mmCIF file of C-alpha atoms in Angstrom:
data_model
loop_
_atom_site.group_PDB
_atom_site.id
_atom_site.type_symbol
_atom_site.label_atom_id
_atom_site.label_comp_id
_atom_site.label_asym_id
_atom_site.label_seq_id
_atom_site.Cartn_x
_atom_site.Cartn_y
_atom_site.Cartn_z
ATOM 1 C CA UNK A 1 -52.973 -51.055 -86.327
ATOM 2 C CA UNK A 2 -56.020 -52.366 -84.654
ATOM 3 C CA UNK A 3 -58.615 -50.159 -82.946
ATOM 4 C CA UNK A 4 -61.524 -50.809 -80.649
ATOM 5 C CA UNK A 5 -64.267 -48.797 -79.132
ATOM 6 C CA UNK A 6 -66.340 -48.854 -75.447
ATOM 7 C CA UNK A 7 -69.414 -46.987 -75.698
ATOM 8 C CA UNK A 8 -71.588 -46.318 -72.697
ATOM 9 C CA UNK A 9 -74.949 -45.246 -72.963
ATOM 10 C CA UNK A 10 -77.892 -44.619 -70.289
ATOM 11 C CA UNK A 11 -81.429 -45.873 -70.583
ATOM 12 C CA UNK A 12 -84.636 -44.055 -70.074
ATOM 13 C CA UNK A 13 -88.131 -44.683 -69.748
ATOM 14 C CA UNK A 14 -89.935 -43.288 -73.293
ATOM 15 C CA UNK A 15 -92.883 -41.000 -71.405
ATOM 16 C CA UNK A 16 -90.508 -39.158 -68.812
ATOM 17 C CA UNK A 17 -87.366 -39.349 -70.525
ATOM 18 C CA UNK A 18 -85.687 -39.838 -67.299
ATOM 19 C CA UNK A 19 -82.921 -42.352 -66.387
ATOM 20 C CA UNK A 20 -84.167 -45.984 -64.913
ATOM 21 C CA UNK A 21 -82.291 -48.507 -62.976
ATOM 22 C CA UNK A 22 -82.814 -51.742 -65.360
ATOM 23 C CA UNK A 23 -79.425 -52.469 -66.582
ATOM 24 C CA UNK A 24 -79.605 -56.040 -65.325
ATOM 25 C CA UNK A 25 -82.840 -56.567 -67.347
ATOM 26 C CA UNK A 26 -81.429 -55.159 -70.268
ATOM 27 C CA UNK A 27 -78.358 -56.888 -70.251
ATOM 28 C CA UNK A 28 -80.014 -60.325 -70.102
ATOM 29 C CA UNK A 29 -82.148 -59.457 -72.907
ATOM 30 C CA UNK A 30 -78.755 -59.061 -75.084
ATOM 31 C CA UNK A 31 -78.385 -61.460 -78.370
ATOM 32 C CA UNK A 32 -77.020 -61.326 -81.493
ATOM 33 C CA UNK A 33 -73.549 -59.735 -80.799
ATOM 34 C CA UNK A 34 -70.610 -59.248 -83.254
ATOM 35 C CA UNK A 35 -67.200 -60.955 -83.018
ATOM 36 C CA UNK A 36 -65.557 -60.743 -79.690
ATOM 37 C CA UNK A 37 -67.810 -57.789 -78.760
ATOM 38 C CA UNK A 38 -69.286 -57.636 -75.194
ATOM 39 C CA UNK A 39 -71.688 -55.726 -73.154
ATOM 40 C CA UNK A 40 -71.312 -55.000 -69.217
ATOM 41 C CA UNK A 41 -72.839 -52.905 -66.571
ATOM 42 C CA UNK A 42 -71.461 -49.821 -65.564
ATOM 43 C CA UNK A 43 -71.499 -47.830 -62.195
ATOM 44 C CA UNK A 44 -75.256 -46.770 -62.472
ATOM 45 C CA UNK A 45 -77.395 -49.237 -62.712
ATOM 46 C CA UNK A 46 -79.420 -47.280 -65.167
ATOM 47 C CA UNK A 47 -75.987 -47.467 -67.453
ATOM 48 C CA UNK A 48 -74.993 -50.264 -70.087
ATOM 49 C CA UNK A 49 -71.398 -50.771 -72.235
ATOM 50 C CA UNK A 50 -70.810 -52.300 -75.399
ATOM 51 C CA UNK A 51 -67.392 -53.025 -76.175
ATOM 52 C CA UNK A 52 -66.442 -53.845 -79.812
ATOM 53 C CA UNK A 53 -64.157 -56.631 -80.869
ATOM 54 C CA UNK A 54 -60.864 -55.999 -81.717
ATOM 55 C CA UNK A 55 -61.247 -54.567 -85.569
ATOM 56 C CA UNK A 56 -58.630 -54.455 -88.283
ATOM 57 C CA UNK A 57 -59.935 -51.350 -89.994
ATOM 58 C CA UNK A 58 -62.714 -48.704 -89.354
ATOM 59 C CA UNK A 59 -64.975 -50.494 -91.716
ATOM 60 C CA UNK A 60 -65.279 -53.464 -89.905
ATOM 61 C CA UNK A 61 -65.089 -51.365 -86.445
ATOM 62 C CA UNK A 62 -68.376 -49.353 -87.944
ATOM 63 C CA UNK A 63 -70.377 -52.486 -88.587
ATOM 64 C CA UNK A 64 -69.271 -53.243 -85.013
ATOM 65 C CA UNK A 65 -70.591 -49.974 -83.604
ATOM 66 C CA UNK A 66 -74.361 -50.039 -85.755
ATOM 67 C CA UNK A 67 -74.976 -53.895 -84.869
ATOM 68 C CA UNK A 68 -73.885 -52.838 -80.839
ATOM 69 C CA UNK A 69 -76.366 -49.597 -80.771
ATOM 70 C CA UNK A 70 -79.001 -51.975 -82.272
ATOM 71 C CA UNK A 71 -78.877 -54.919 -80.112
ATOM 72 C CA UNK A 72 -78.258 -52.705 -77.631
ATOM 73 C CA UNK A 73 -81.141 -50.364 -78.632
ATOM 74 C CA UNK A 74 -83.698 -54.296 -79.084
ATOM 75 C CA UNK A 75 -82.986 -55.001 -75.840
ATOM 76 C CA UNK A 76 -83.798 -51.910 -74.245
ATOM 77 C CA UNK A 77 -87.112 -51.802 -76.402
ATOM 78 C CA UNK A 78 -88.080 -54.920 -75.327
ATOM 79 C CA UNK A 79 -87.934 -53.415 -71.300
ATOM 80 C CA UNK A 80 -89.830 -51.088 -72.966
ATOM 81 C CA UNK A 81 -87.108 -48.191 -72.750
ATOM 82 C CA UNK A 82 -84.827 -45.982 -74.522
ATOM 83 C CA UNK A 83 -80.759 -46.627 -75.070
ATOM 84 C CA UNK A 84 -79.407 -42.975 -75.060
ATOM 85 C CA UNK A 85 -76.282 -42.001 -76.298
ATOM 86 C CA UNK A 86 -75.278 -38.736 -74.099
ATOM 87 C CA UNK A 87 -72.369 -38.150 -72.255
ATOM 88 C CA UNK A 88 -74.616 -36.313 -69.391
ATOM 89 C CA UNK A 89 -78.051 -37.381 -68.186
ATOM 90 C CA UNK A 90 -80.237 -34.956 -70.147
ATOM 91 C CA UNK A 91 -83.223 -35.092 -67.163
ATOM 92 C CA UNK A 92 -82.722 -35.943 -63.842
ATOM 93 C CA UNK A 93 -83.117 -39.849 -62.705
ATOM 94 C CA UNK A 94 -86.144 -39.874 -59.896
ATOM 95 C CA UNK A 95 -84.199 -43.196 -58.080
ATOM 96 C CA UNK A 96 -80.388 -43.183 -58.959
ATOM 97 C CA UNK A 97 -78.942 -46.317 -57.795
ATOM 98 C CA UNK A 98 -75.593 -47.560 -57.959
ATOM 99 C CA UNK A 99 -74.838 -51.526 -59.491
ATOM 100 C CA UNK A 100 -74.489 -54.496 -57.161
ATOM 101 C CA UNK A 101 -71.044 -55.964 -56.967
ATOM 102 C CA UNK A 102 -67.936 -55.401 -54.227
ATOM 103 C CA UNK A 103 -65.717 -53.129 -56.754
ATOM 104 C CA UNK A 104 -68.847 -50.701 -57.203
ATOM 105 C CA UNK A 105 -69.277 -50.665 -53.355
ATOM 106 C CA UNK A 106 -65.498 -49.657 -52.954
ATOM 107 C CA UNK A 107 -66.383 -47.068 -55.431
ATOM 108 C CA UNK A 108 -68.767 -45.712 -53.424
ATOM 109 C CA UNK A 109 -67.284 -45.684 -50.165
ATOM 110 C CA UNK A 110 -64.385 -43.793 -51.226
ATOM 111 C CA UNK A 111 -66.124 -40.941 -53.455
ATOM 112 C CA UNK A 112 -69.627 -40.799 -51.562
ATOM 113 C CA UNK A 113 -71.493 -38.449 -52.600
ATOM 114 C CA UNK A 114 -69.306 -37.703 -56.117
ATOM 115 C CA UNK A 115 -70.799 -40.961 -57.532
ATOM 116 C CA UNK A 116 -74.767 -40.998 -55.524
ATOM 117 C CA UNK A 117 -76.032 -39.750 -58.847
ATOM 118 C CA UNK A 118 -72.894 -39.869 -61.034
ATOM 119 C CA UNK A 119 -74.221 -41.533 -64.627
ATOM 120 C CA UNK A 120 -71.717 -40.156 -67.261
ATOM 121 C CA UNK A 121 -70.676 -41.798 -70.314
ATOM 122 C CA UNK A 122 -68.352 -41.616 -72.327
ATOM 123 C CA UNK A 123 -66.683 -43.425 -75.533
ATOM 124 C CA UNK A 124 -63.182 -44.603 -74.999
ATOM 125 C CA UNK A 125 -60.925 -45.393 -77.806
ATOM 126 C CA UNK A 126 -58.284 -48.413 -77.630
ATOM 127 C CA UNK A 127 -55.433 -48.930 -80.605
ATOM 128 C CA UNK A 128 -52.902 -51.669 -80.444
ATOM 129 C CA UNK A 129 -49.382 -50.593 -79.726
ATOM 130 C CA UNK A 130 -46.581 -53.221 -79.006
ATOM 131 C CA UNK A 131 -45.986 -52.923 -75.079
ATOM 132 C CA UNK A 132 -46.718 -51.199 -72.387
ATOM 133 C CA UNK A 133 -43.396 -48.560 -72.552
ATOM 134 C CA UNK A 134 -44.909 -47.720 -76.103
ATOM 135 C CA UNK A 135 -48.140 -46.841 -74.831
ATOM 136 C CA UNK A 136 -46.426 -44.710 -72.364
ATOM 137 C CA UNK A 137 -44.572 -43.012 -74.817
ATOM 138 C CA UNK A 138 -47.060 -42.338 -77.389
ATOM 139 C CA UNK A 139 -49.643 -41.110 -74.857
ATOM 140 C CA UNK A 140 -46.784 -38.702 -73.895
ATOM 141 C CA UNK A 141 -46.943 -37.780 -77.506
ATOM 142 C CA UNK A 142 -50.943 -37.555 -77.083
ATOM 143 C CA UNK A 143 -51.105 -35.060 -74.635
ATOM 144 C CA UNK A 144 -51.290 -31.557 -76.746
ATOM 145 C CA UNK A 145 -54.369 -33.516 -78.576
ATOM 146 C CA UNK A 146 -56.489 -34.330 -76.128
ATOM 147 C CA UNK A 147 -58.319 -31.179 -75.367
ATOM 148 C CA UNK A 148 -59.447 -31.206 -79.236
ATOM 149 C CA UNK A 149 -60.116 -34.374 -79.513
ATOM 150 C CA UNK A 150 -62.746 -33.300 -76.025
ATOM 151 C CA UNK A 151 -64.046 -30.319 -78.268
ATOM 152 C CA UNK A 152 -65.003 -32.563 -81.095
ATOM 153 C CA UNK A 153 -66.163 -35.009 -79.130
ATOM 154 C CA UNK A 154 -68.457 -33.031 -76.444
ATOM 155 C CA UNK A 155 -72.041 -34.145 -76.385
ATOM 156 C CA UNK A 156 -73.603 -33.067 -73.104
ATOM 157 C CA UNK A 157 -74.912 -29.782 -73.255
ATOM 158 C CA UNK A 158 -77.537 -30.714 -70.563
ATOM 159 C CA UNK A 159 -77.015 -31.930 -67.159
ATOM 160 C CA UNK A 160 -80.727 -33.117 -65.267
ATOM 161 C CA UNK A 161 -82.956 -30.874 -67.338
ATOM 162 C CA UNK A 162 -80.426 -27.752 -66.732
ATOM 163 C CA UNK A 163 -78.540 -25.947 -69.896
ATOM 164 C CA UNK A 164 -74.946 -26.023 -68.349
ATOM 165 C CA UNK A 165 -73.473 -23.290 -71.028
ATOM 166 C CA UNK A 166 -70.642 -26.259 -71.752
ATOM 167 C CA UNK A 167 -70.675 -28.527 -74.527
ATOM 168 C CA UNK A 168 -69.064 -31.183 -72.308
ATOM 169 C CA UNK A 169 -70.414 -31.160 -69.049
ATOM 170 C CA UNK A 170 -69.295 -34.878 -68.213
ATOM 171 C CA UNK A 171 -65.704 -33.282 -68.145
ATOM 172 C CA UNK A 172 -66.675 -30.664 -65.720
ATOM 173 C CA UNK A 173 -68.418 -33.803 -63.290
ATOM 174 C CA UNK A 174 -65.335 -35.780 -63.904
ATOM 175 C CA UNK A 175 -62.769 -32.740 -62.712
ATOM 176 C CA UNK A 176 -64.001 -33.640 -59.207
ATOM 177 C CA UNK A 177 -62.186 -36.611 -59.149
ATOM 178 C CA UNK A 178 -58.670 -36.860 -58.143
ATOM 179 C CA UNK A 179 -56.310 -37.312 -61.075
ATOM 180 C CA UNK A 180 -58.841 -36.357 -63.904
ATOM 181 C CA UNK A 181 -57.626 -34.178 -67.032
ATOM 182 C CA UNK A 182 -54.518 -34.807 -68.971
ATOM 183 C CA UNK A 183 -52.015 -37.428 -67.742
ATOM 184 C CA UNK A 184 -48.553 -36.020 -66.358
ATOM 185 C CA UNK A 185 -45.711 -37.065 -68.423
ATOM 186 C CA UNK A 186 -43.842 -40.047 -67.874
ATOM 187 C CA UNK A 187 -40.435 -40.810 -68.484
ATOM 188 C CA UNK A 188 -41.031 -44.936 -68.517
ATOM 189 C CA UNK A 189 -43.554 -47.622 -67.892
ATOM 190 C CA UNK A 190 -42.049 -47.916 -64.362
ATOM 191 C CA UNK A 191 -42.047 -44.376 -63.792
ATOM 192 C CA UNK A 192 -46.278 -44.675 -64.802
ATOM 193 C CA UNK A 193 -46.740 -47.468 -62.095
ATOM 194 C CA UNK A 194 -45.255 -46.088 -59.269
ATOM 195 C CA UNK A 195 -46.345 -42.712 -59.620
ATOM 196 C CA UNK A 196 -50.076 -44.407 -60.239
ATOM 197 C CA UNK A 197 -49.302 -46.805 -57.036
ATOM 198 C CA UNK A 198 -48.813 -43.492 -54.965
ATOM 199 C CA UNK A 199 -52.416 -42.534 -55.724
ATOM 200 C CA UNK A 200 -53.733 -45.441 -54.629
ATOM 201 C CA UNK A 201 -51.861 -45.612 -51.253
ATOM 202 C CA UNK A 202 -52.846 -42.073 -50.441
ATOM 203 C CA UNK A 203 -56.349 -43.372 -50.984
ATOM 204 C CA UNK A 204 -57.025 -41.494 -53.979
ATOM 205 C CA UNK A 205 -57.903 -44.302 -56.122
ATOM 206 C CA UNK A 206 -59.674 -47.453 -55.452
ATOM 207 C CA UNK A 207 -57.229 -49.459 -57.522
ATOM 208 C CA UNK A 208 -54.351 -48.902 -60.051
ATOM 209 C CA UNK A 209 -57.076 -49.482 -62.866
ATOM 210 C CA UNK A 210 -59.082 -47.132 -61.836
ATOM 211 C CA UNK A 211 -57.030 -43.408 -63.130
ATOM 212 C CA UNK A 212 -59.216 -41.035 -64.481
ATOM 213 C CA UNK A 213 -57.088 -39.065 -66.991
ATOM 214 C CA UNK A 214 -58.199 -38.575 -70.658
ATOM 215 C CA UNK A 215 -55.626 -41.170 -71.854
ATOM 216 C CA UNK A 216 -53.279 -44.011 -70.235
ATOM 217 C CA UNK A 217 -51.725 -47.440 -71.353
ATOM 218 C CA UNK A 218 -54.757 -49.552 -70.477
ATOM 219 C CA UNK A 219 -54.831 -51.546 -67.235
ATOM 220 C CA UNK A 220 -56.299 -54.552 -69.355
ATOM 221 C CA UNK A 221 -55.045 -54.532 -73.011
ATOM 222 C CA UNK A 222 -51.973 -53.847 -74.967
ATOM 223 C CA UNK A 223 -53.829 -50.497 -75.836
ATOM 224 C CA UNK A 224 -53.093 -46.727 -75.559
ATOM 225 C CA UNK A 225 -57.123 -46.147 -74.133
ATOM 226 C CA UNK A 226 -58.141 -42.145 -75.025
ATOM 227 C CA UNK A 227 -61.693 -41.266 -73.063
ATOM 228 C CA UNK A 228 -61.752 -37.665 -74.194
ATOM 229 C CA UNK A 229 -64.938 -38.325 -76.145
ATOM 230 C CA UNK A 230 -68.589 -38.099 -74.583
ATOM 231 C CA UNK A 231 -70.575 -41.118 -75.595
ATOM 232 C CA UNK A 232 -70.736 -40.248 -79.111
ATOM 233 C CA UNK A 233 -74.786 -38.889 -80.428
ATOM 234 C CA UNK A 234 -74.234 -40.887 -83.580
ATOM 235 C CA UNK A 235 -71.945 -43.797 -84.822
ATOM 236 C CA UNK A 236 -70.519 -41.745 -87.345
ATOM 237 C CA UNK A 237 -68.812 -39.238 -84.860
ATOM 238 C CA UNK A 238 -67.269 -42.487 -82.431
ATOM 239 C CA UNK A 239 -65.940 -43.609 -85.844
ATOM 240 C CA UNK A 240 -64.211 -40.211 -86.027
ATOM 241 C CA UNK A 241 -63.304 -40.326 -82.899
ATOM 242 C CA UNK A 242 -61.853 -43.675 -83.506
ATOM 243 C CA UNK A 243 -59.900 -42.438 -86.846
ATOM 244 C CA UNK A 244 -58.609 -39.044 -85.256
ATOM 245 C CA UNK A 245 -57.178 -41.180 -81.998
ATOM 246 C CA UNK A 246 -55.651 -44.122 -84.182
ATOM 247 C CA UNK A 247 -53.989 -41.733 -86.652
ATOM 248 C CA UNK A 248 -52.715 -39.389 -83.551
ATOM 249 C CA UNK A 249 -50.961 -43.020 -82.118
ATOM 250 C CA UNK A 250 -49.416 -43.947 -85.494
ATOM 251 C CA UNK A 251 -47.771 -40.315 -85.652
ATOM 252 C CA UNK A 252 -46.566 -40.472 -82.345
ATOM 253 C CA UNK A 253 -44.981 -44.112 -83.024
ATOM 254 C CA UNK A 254 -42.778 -42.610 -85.992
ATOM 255 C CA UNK A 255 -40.483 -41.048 -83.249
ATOM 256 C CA UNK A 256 -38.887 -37.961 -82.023
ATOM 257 C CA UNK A 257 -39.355 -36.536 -78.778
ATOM 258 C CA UNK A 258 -42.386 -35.704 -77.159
ATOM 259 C CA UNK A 259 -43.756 -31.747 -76.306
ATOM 260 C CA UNK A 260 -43.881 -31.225 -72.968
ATOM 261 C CA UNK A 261 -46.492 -28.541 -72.330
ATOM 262 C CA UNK A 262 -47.133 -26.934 -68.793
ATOM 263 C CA UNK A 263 -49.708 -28.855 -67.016
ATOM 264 C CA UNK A 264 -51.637 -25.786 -65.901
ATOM 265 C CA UNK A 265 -51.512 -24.509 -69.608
ATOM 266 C CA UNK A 266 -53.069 -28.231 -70.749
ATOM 267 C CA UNK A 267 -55.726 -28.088 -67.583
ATOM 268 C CA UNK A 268 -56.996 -24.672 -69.227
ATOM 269 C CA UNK A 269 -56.862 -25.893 -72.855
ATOM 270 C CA UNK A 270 -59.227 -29.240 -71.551
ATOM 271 C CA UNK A 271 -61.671 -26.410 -69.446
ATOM 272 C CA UNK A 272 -61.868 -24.637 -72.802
ATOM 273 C CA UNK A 273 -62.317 -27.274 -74.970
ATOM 274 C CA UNK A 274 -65.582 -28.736 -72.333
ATOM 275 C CA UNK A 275 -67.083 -25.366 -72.271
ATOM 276 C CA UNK A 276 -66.875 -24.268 -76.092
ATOM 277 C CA UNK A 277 -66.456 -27.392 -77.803
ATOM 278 C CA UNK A 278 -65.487 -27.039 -81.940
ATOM 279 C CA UNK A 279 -66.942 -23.137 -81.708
ATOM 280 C CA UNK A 280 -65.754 -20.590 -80.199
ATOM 281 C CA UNK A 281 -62.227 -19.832 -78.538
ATOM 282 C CA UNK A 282 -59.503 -22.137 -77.625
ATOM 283 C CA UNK A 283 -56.466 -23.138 -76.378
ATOM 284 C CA UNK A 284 -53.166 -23.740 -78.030
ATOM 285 C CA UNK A 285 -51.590 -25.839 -75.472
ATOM 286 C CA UNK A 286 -47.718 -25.768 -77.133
ATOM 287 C CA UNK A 287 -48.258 -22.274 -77.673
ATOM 288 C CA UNK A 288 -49.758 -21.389 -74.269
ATOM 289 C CA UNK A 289 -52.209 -18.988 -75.742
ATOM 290 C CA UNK A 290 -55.972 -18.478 -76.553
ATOM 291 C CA UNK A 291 -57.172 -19.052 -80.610
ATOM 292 C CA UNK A 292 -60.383 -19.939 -82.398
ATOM 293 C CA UNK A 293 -61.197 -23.753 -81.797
ATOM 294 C CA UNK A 294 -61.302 -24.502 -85.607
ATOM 295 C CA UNK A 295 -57.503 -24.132 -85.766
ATOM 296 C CA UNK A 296 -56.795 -26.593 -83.333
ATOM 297 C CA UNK A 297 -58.929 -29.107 -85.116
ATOM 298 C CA UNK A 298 -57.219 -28.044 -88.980
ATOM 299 C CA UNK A 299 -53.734 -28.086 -86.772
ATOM 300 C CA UNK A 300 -54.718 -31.703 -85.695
ATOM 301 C CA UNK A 301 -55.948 -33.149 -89.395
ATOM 302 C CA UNK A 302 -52.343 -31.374 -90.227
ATOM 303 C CA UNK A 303 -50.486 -33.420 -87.846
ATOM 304 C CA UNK A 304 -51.823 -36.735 -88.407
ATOM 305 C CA UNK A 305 -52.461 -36.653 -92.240
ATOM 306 C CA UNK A 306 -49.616 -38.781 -93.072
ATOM 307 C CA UNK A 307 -50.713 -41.420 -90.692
ATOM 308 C CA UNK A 308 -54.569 -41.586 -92.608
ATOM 309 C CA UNK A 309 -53.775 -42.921 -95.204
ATOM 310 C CA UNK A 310 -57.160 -44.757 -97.175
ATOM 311 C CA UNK A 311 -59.005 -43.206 -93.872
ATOM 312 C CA UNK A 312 -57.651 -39.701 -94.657
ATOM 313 C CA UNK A 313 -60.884 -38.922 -97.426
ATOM 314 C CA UNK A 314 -63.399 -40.637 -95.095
ATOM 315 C CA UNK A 315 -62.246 -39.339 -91.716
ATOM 316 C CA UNK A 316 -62.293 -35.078 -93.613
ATOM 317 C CA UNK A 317 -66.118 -35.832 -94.666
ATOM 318 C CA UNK A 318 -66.667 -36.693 -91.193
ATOM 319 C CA UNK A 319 -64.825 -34.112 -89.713
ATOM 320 C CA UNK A 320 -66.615 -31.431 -92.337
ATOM 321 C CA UNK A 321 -69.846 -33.034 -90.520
ATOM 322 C CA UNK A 322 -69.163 -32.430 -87.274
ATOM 323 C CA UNK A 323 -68.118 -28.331 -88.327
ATOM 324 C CA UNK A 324 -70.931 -27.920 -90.537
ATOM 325 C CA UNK A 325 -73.677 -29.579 -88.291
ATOM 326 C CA UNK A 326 -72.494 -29.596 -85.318
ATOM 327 C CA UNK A 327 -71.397 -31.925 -82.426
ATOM 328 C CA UNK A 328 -73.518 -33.791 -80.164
ATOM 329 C CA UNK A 329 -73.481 -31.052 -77.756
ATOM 330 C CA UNK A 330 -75.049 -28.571 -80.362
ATOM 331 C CA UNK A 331 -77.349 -30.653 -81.517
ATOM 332 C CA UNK A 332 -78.901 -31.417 -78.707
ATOM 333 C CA UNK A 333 -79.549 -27.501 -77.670
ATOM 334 C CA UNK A 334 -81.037 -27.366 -81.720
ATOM 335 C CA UNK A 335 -83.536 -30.042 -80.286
ATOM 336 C CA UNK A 336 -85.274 -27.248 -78.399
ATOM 337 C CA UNK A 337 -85.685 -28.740 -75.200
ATOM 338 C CA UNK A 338 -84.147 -30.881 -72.854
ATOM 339 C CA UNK A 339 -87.086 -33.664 -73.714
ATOM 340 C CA UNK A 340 -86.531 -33.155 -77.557
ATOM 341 C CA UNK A 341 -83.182 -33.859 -76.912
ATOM 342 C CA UNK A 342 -83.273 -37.091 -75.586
ATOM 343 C CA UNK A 343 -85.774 -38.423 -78.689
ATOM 344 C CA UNK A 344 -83.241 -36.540 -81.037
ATOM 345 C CA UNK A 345 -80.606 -39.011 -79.499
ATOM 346 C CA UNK A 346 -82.395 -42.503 -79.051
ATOM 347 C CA UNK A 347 -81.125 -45.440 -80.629
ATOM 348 C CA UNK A 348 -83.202 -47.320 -82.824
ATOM 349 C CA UNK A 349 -83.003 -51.362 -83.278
ATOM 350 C CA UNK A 350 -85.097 -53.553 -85.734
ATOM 351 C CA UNK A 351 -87.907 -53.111 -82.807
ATOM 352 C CA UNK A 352 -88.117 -49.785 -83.068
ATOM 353 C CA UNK A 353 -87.591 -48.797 -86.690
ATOM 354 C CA UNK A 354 -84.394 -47.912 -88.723
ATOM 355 C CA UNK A 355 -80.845 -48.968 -87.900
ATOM 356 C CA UNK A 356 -79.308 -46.485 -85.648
ATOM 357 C CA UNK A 357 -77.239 -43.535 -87.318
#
């Protein structure tokens, strides 16, 4: 089953830590990328993407991810900047301006001031499945998941030089938007259309590709796309990310019918899971009731063990990293500062020292 990755990151100027608008100049500076990879701008132009080729295994989409951070991380060095892998601006940008292009001005005539200084990032996940009333099924199956897959993946602590008290504040700035959170269910790929057509005839969305729930058949590929995930601190937790998200789509394809948990139940589970990340409390969504975080995440490596296979070894020692030390979120706060933060996080490139970790 193939996967893929989209990481978006922000860049910074070195003294002030801050956000800068030089995506273009960035992005021109860009050589050197793997197979079928690509990098693109994003909505602020102090924002960049790389998106990995299509990869076989999570091997060969690792070696993707490390040789993307460090061109990446080269060609932001050579601006003389910082590529920053948070899912929140850590410090406030002095001059936040949006990308050129007529899509991006739609964007901002609809959501005004939602996107003025709206930079988040995060890392979406894409796995082959066979058509598009697969992905609709299996991201039925997905649903339950998400909000742990949010706590593991939370990595903005800090929102413009402010401690929020969430691990995930990007999923707090997203809620704003209309249709954000965990998908409804949907009986059929038809069903999905029309009921994502709606939105965008009551002028809720600029387009049918743009929904902004935590997982959907992709607009673009024959992928089930999950963006629970901040832009992951290090490659090692987007590769979990990426093993966690395949392995949840390969259980759901081996059949049987799909939970249906109340929405208002899942929208509480996703609130918990942004504000406490891996510690703390959280919510069972099928159960409809409040328990420590770390048994969601053992009930998760429960459910999809079967479906790891060779990954299952390599995707626990990840997952025993991420209890042990810590996700992004907490150790950015360990940093000390809002400024320590941001050099904790920078990417490094073969300008700038060691390969990125």
């Amino acid at each position: 089953m193939t996967v893929g990755v989209e990481e978006e990151f922000l860049l910074v100027d070195p003294s002030t830590r801050r956000p800068v608008a030089r995506a273009g100049d960035v992005l021109a500076r860009v050589r050197g990328l793997p197979p079928g990879a690509q990098v693109h701008r994003e909505l602020s132009c102090a924002q960049v993407e790389f998106a990995s080729g299509v990869c076989a295994d999570l091997d060969e989409l690792r070696d993707q991810l490390v040789t993307g951070r460090r061109v990446l991380a080269d060609a932001a060095h050579a601006e003389g900047l910082k590529l920053i892998p948070s899912g929140a601006p850590v410090l406030a940008d002095p001059d936040p301006r949006l990308s050129p292009g007529e899509r991006f001005e739609r964007i901002d005539a609809m959501y005004r001031g939602q996107v003025d200084d709206y930079q988040c990032c995060g890392c979406h996940v894409h796995v082959g499945v066979p058509d598009r009333e697969t992905a609709v099924r299996v991201v039925n199956h997905l649903r339950p998941w998400l909000p742990t897959l949010v706590a593991l993946g939370a990595n903005s602590p800090f929102d413009r030089g402010r401690d929020t008290g969430y691990a995930s504040w990007r999923l707090i700035d997203q809620a704003g938007f209309p249709g954000s959170g965990v998908p409804p269910f949907f009986r059929t790929a038809a069903d999905h259309d029309v009921r994502v057509g709606e939105l965008v005839a009551c002028g809720a969305l600029v387009d049918a590709t743009m929904t902004f729930w935590l997982a959907r058949p992709s607009p673009r590929y024959p992928t089930v796309e999950v963006r629970a995930a901040d832009t992951a601190a290090t490659v090692d937790d987007a590769v979990l990310q990426a093993g966690l998200t395949r392995a949840l789509v390969d259980t759901a394809l081996a059949g049987g019918a799909a939970p249906e948990p109340d929405d208002q139940v899942l929208a509480a589970a996703v609130w918990s899971a942004a504000r406490y990340g891996s510690t703390g409390p959280g919510v069972d969504p099928l159960a409809a009731r409040q328990v420590p975080a770390v048994e969601l995440v053992e009930a998760l490596l429960e459910h999809v063990s079967d479906a790891l296979g060779d990954d299952r070894e390599p995707i626990r020692e990840l997952l025993r990293g991420v209890l042990e030390n810590g996700t992004g979120a907490q150790r950015q706060r360990r940093a000390g500062s809002p400024e320590a933060a941001v050099d904790l996080l920078a990417c490094t490139g073969r300008g700038t020292g060691s390969p990125p970790s």
